[in-house]
Tab-separated table of C-alpha atoms and ligand atoms in Angstrom:
chain	number	residue	atom	x	y	z
M	1	UNK	CA	-94.948	-3.463	1.950
M	2	UNK	CA	-92.164	-5.672	0.666
M	3	UNK	CA	-90.755	-5.516	-2.845
M	4	UNK	CA	-92.724	-8.518	-4.098
M	5	UNK	CA	-96.052	-7.048	-2.954
M	6	UNK	CA	-95.118	-3.723	-4.454
M	7	UNK	CA	-94.402	-5.363	-7.789
M	8	UNK	CA	-97.692	-7.287	-7.687
M	9	UNK	CA	-99.602	-4.083	-7.073
M	10	UNK	CA	-97.564	-2.081	-9.547
M	11	UNK	CA	-98.514	-4.436	-12.307
M	12	UNK	CA	-96.679	-6.332	-14.986
M	13	UNK	CA	-95.091	-3.366	-16.719
M	14	UNK	CA	-93.319	-2.198	-13.582
M	15	UNK	CA	-92.301	-5.754	-12.698
M	16	UNK	CA	-90.897	-6.157	-16.191
M	17	UNK	CA	-88.959	-2.926	-15.867
M	18	UNK	CA	-87.574	-3.971	-12.496
M	19	UNK	CA	-86.476	-7.396	-13.743
M	20	UNK	CA	-85.032	-6.003	-16.966
M	21	UNK	CA	-82.920	-3.524	-15.040
M	22	UNK	CA	-81.701	-5.908	-12.398
M	23	UNK	CA	-79.036	-7.869	-14.335
M	24	UNK	CA	-77.642	-4.657	-15.789
M	25	UNK	CA	-77.236	-3.013	-12.389
M	26	UNK	CA	-75.610	-6.144	-10.953
M	27	UNK	CA	-73.241	-6.231	-13.908
M	28	UNK	CA	-72.285	-2.576	-13.453
M	29	UNK	CA	-71.749	-2.992	-9.723
M	30	UNK	CA	-69.578	-6.047	-10.315
M	31	UNK	CA	-67.176	-4.203	-12.591
M	32	UNK	CA	-66.631	-1.058	-10.572
M	33	UNK	CA	-63.182	-1.036	-8.962
M	34	UNK	CA	-63.402	-2.716	-5.551
M	35	UNK	CA	-61.551	-1.659	-2.416
M	36	UNK	CA	-58.219	-3.388	-2.071
M	37	UNK	CA	-54.535	-3.401	-2.884
M	38	UNK	CA	-54.830	-4.911	-6.360
M	39	UNK	CA	-55.463	-2.599	-9.287
M	40	UNK	CA	-56.153	-3.080	-12.967
M	41	UNK	CA	-52.840	-2.358	-14.733
M	42	UNK	CA	-52.908	0.297	-17.416
M	43	UNK	CA	-51.975	-0.794	-20.906
M	44	UNK	CA	-48.932	0.721	-22.586
M	45	UNK	CA	-50.921	0.916	-25.840
M	46	UNK	CA	-54.432	1.943	-26.865
M	47	UNK	CA	-57.340	-0.508	-27.133
M	48	UNK	CA	-57.211	-0.179	-30.936
M	49	UNK	CA	-53.420	-0.510	-31.205
M	50	UNK	CA	-53.406	-4.245	-31.933
M	51	UNK	CA	-55.853	-3.996	-34.852
M	52	UNK	CA	-56.487	-5.828	-37.065
M	53	UNK	CA	-55.098	-8.833	-35.195
M	54	UNK	CA	-56.837	-8.232	-31.862
M	55	UNK	CA	-59.891	-6.031	-32.305
M	56	UNK	CA	-60.775	-2.916	-30.325
M	57	UNK	CA	-64.051	-4.175	-28.851
M	58	UNK	CA	-62.447	-7.387	-27.606
M	59	UNK	CA	-59.586	-5.402	-26.030
M	60	UNK	CA	-62.021	-2.975	-24.400
M	61	UNK	CA	-64.184	-5.673	-22.824
M	62	UNK	CA	-61.334	-8.064	-22.073
M	63	UNK	CA	-59.235	-5.507	-20.194
M	64	UNK	CA	-61.932	-3.201	-18.835
M	65	UNK	CA	-64.515	-5.810	-17.818
M	66	UNK	CA	-62.995	-9.291	-17.588
M	67	UNK	CA	-59.660	-8.329	-16.073
M	68	UNK	CA	-61.272	-5.718	-13.817
M	69	UNK	CA	-63.633	-8.450	-12.647
M	70	UNK	CA	-60.712	-10.694	-11.608
M	71	UNK	CA	-59.079	-7.799	-9.733
M	72	UNK	CA	-62.325	-7.029	-7.901
M	73	UNK	CA	-62.915	-10.638	-6.913
M	74	UNK	CA	-59.318	-11.022	-5.729
M	75	UNK	CA	-59.649	-7.921	-3.544
M	76	UNK	CA	-62.965	-9.206	-2.199
M	77	UNK	CA	-61.464	-12.622	-1.375
M	78	UNK	CA	-58.500	-11.054	0.450
M	79	UNK	CA	-60.599	-8.621	2.470
M	80	UNK	CA	-59.697	-9.010	6.143
M	81	UNK	CA	-56.490	-10.912	5.301
M	82	UNK	CA	-54.181	-7.927	5.691
M	83	UNK	CA	-50.862	-9.759	5.317
M	84	UNK	CA	-51.985	-11.585	2.176
M	85	UNK	CA	-53.456	-8.383	0.755
M	86	UNK	CA	-49.984	-6.791	0.845
M	87	UNK	CA	-48.363	-9.562	-1.198
M	88	UNK	CA	-47.831	-9.262	-4.952
M	89	UNK	CA	-50.251	-11.570	-6.737
M	90	UNK	CA	-47.332	-13.581	-8.178
M	91	UNK	CA	-46.143	-14.380	-4.644
M	92	UNK	CA	-49.649	-15.420	-3.570
M	93	UNK	CA	-49.724	-17.900	-6.452
M	94	UNK	CA	-46.172	-19.154	-5.859
M	95	UNK	CA	-47.118	-19.872	-2.243
M	96	UNK	CA	-50.708	-20.935	-2.838
M	97	UNK	CA	-50.386	-23.692	-0.215
M	98	UNK	CA	-50.032	-20.947	2.432
M	99	UNK	CA	-53.343	-19.346	1.460
M	100	UNK	CA	-56.181	-20.437	3.803
M	101	UNK	CA	-58.441	-23.111	2.340
M	102	UNK	CA	-61.606	-20.995	2.534
M	103	UNK	CA	-60.198	-18.440	0.072
M	104	UNK	CA	-57.674	-20.586	-1.808
M	105	UNK	CA	-59.818	-21.429	-4.825
M	106	UNK	CA	-60.890	-17.784	-5.126
M	107	UNK	CA	-57.224	-16.736	-5.140
M	108	UNK	CA	-56.408	-19.417	-7.744
M	109	UNK	CA	-59.240	-18.231	-9.999
M	110	UNK	CA	-59.137	-14.472	-9.506
M	111	UNK	CA	-55.463	-14.053	-8.603
M	112	UNK	CA	-54.593	-16.334	-11.501
M	113	UNK	CA	-56.872	-14.306	-13.757
M	114	UNK	CA	-55.198	-11.092	-12.621
M	115	UNK	CA	-51.616	-12.362	-13.046
M	116	UNK	CA	-52.300	-14.162	-16.337
M	117	UNK	CA	-53.920	-11.158	-17.988
M	118	UNK	CA	-51.244	-8.778	-16.693
M	119	UNK	CA	-48.617	-10.922	-18.450
M	120	UNK	CA	-50.799	-11.223	-21.563
M	121	UNK	CA	-51.062	-7.417	-22.004
M	122	UNK	CA	-47.356	-6.901	-21.333
M	123	UNK	CA	-46.254	-9.434	-23.932
M	124	UNK	CA	-48.236	-7.913	-26.775
M	125	UNK	CA	-47.392	-4.783	-28.755
M	126	UNK	CA	-48.396	-3.186	-32.039
M	127	UNK	CA	-46.129	-4.520	-34.794
M	128	UNK	CA	-44.733	-7.336	-32.664
M	129	UNK	CA	-41.134	-8.356	-33.031
M	130	UNK	CA	-39.159	-11.458	-33.933
M	131	UNK	CA	-37.684	-13.580	-31.128
M	132	UNK	CA	-34.343	-12.058	-30.174
M	133	UNK	CA	-31.178	-13.135	-28.484
M	134	UNK	CA	-31.211	-15.312	-25.426
M	135	UNK	CA	-34.797	-16.547	-25.507
M	136	UNK	CA	-34.447	-17.543	-29.162
M	137	UNK	CA	-31.274	-19.471	-28.382
M	138	UNK	CA	-33.049	-21.198	-25.470
M	139	UNK	CA	-36.041	-22.133	-27.677
M	140	UNK	CA	-33.703	-23.532	-30.330
M	141	UNK	CA	-31.720	-25.477	-27.775
M	142	UNK	CA	-34.794	-26.865	-25.949
M	143	UNK	CA	-37.098	-27.649	-28.872
M	144	UNK	CA	-34.630	-28.095	-31.762
M	145	UNK	CA	-35.689	-24.983	-33.665
M	146	UNK	CA	-37.887	-21.921	-33.270
M	147	UNK	CA	-40.447	-23.525	-35.596
M	148	UNK	CA	-40.516	-26.768	-33.603
M	149	UNK	CA	-41.113	-24.829	-30.368
M	150	UNK	CA	-43.796	-22.720	-32.004
M	151	UNK	CA	-45.515	-25.835	-33.413
M	152	UNK	CA	-45.527	-27.478	-29.987
M	153	UNK	CA	-47.081	-24.370	-28.428
M	154	UNK	CA	-49.717	-24.130	-31.203
M	155	UNK	CA	-50.600	-27.797	-30.960
M	156	UNK	CA	-51.168	-27.524	-27.210
M	157	UNK	CA	-53.208	-24.325	-27.584
M	158	UNK	CA	-55.425	-25.806	-30.305
M	159	UNK	CA	-55.920	-29.209	-28.675
M	160	UNK	CA	-56.935	-27.764	-25.305
M	161	UNK	CA	-60.618	-28.355	-24.587
M	162	UNK	CA	-62.483	-25.483	-22.975
M	163	UNK	CA	-61.099	-22.435	-21.196
M	164	UNK	CA	-57.450	-22.000	-20.344
M	165	UNK	CA	-54.037	-20.689	-21.321
M	166	UNK	CA	-51.139	-21.872	-23.476
M	167	UNK	CA	-47.744	-21.091	-21.988
M	168	UNK	CA	-44.051	-20.762	-22.542
M	169	UNK	CA	-42.474	-21.045	-19.087
M	170	UNK	CA	-39.118	-21.300	-17.389
M	171	UNK	CA	-39.373	-24.337	-15.095
M	172	UNK	CA	-37.690	-25.026	-11.743
M	173	UNK	CA	-34.610	-26.389	-13.564
M	174	UNK	CA	-34.369	-23.195	-15.668
M	175	UNK	CA	-35.537	-25.110	-18.731
M	176	UNK	CA	-38.186	-23.907	-21.139
M	177	UNK	CA	-41.463	-25.813	-21.294
M	178	UNK	CA	-44.646	-25.272	-23.248
M	179	UNK	CA	-48.025	-26.577	-22.040
M	180	UNK	CA	-51.586	-25.533	-21.307
M	181	UNK	CA	-53.405	-24.984	-18.035
M	182	UNK	CA	-57.163	-25.045	-17.486
M	183	UNK	CA	-59.277	-22.116	-16.351
M	184	UNK	CA	-57.059	-19.410	-14.778
M	185	UNK	CA	-54.521	-21.826	-13.266
M	186	UNK	CA	-51.107	-20.156	-13.243
M	187	UNK	CA	-47.763	-21.886	-13.922
M	188	UNK	CA	-46.543	-19.975	-10.837
M	189	UNK	CA	-48.417	-22.534	-8.710
M	190	UNK	CA	-46.044	-25.239	-10.034
M	191	UNK	CA	-42.960	-23.161	-9.328
M	192	UNK	CA	-42.647	-22.215	-13.006
M	193	UNK	CA	-42.273	-18.660	-14.316
M	194	UNK	CA	-44.485	-17.872	-17.307
M	195	UNK	CA	-42.783	-15.647	-19.904
M	196	UNK	CA	-45.410	-15.854	-22.655
M	197	UNK	CA	-49.081	-16.799	-22.416
M	198	UNK	CA	-51.977	-17.016	-24.821
M	199	UNK	CA	-55.500	-16.670	-23.468
M	200	UNK	CA	-57.613	-19.372	-25.131
M	201	UNK	CA	-60.836	-18.547	-23.290
M	202	UNK	CA	-63.507	-17.804	-25.892
M	203	UNK	CA	-63.895	-14.279	-24.472
M	204	UNK	CA	-60.396	-13.573	-25.844
M	205	UNK	CA	-61.380	-14.125	-29.476
M	206	UNK	CA	-65.050	-14.916	-30.000
M	207	UNK	CA	-66.196	-11.449	-31.129
M	208	UNK	CA	-63.783	-11.408	-34.078
M	209	UNK	CA	-62.865	-15.039	-34.705
M	210	UNK	CA	-65.939	-16.889	-33.344
M	211	UNK	CA	-64.924	-20.567	-33.117
M	212	UNK	CA	-61.756	-20.124	-35.219
M	213	UNK	CA	-59.155	-20.451	-32.478
M	214	UNK	CA	-56.441	-21.275	-35.048
M	215	UNK	CA	-57.014	-17.953	-36.851
M	216	UNK	CA	-56.833	-16.094	-33.531
M	217	UNK	CA	-53.577	-17.866	-32.651
M	218	UNK	CA	-51.997	-16.990	-36.019
M	219	UNK	CA	-53.138	-13.358	-35.677
M	220	UNK	CA	-51.773	-13.101	-32.126
M	221	UNK	CA	-48.331	-14.176	-33.373
M	222	UNK	CA	-48.153	-10.826	-35.221
M	223	UNK	CA	-48.383	-8.863	-31.976
M	224	UNK	CA	-46.085	-10.824	-29.662
M	225	UNK	CA	-43.701	-8.415	-27.954
M	226	UNK	CA	-40.640	-10.674	-28.084
M	227	UNK	CA	-38.291	-8.062	-26.638
M	228	UNK	CA	-40.444	-8.170	-23.495
M	229	UNK	CA	-40.546	-11.985	-23.530
M	230	UNK	CA	-36.758	-11.994	-23.711
M	231	UNK	CA	-36.564	-9.575	-20.767
M	232	UNK	CA	-38.884	-11.855	-18.759
M	233	UNK	CA	-36.768	-14.858	-19.753
M	234	UNK	CA	-33.579	-13.183	-18.503
M	235	UNK	CA	-35.294	-12.174	-15.247
M	236	UNK	CA	-36.578	-15.734	-14.710
M	237	UNK	CA	-33.101	-17.168	-15.349
M	238	UNK	CA	-31.633	-14.721	-12.796
M	239	UNK	CA	-34.150	-15.549	-10.041
S	1	MN3	MN1	-59.147	-13.548	-20.657
């Protein structure tokens, strides 16, 4: 007796139970850590540490479910590609043209998702800081002033339609640029090094801010870990 016949005979209640449980079990299976080299990075702060700017439930789901999902899908895509599996995700994205076509888009989406979120967590901290030293000087020199650079970033983040990320990057000429990318596309694929990124997917803010992306952006500015951004800037300049 196949499952369909069993359900017919078992009646509507059992069929209802089976169907009601199915999406939940698929969801659970999807978010369990998958076999592979890539792991969900631990946060250096608690899920509630960025309150009230970034709320606990959003942090819990965003890190534990969304980011874990990208890690799992990246591991699944790289299964059987042993050499690629050993590479850091940043190197996979920098050399995306070397990734075989049949898994390239999966690596762009899931590898991008993994790398982007890893940077996002690292560049936030409770009681964020003010831009220090070298990165501040570079922002002032490139954009005219800190405020002008910040306004350019905000404008790009707010104008972007749909899912994506707003970035501050060091480009191939070691100049700062700010722009947005769609979906999980990483600046690494253009040869740029992201040093600060804001997730503007609705999953990053909808629970607390609903459609108010501008409020989310302003709140996020309170938890930017500028010391870390400066460290990433110096590392990018030294590459
Ligand atoms: Mn996200």
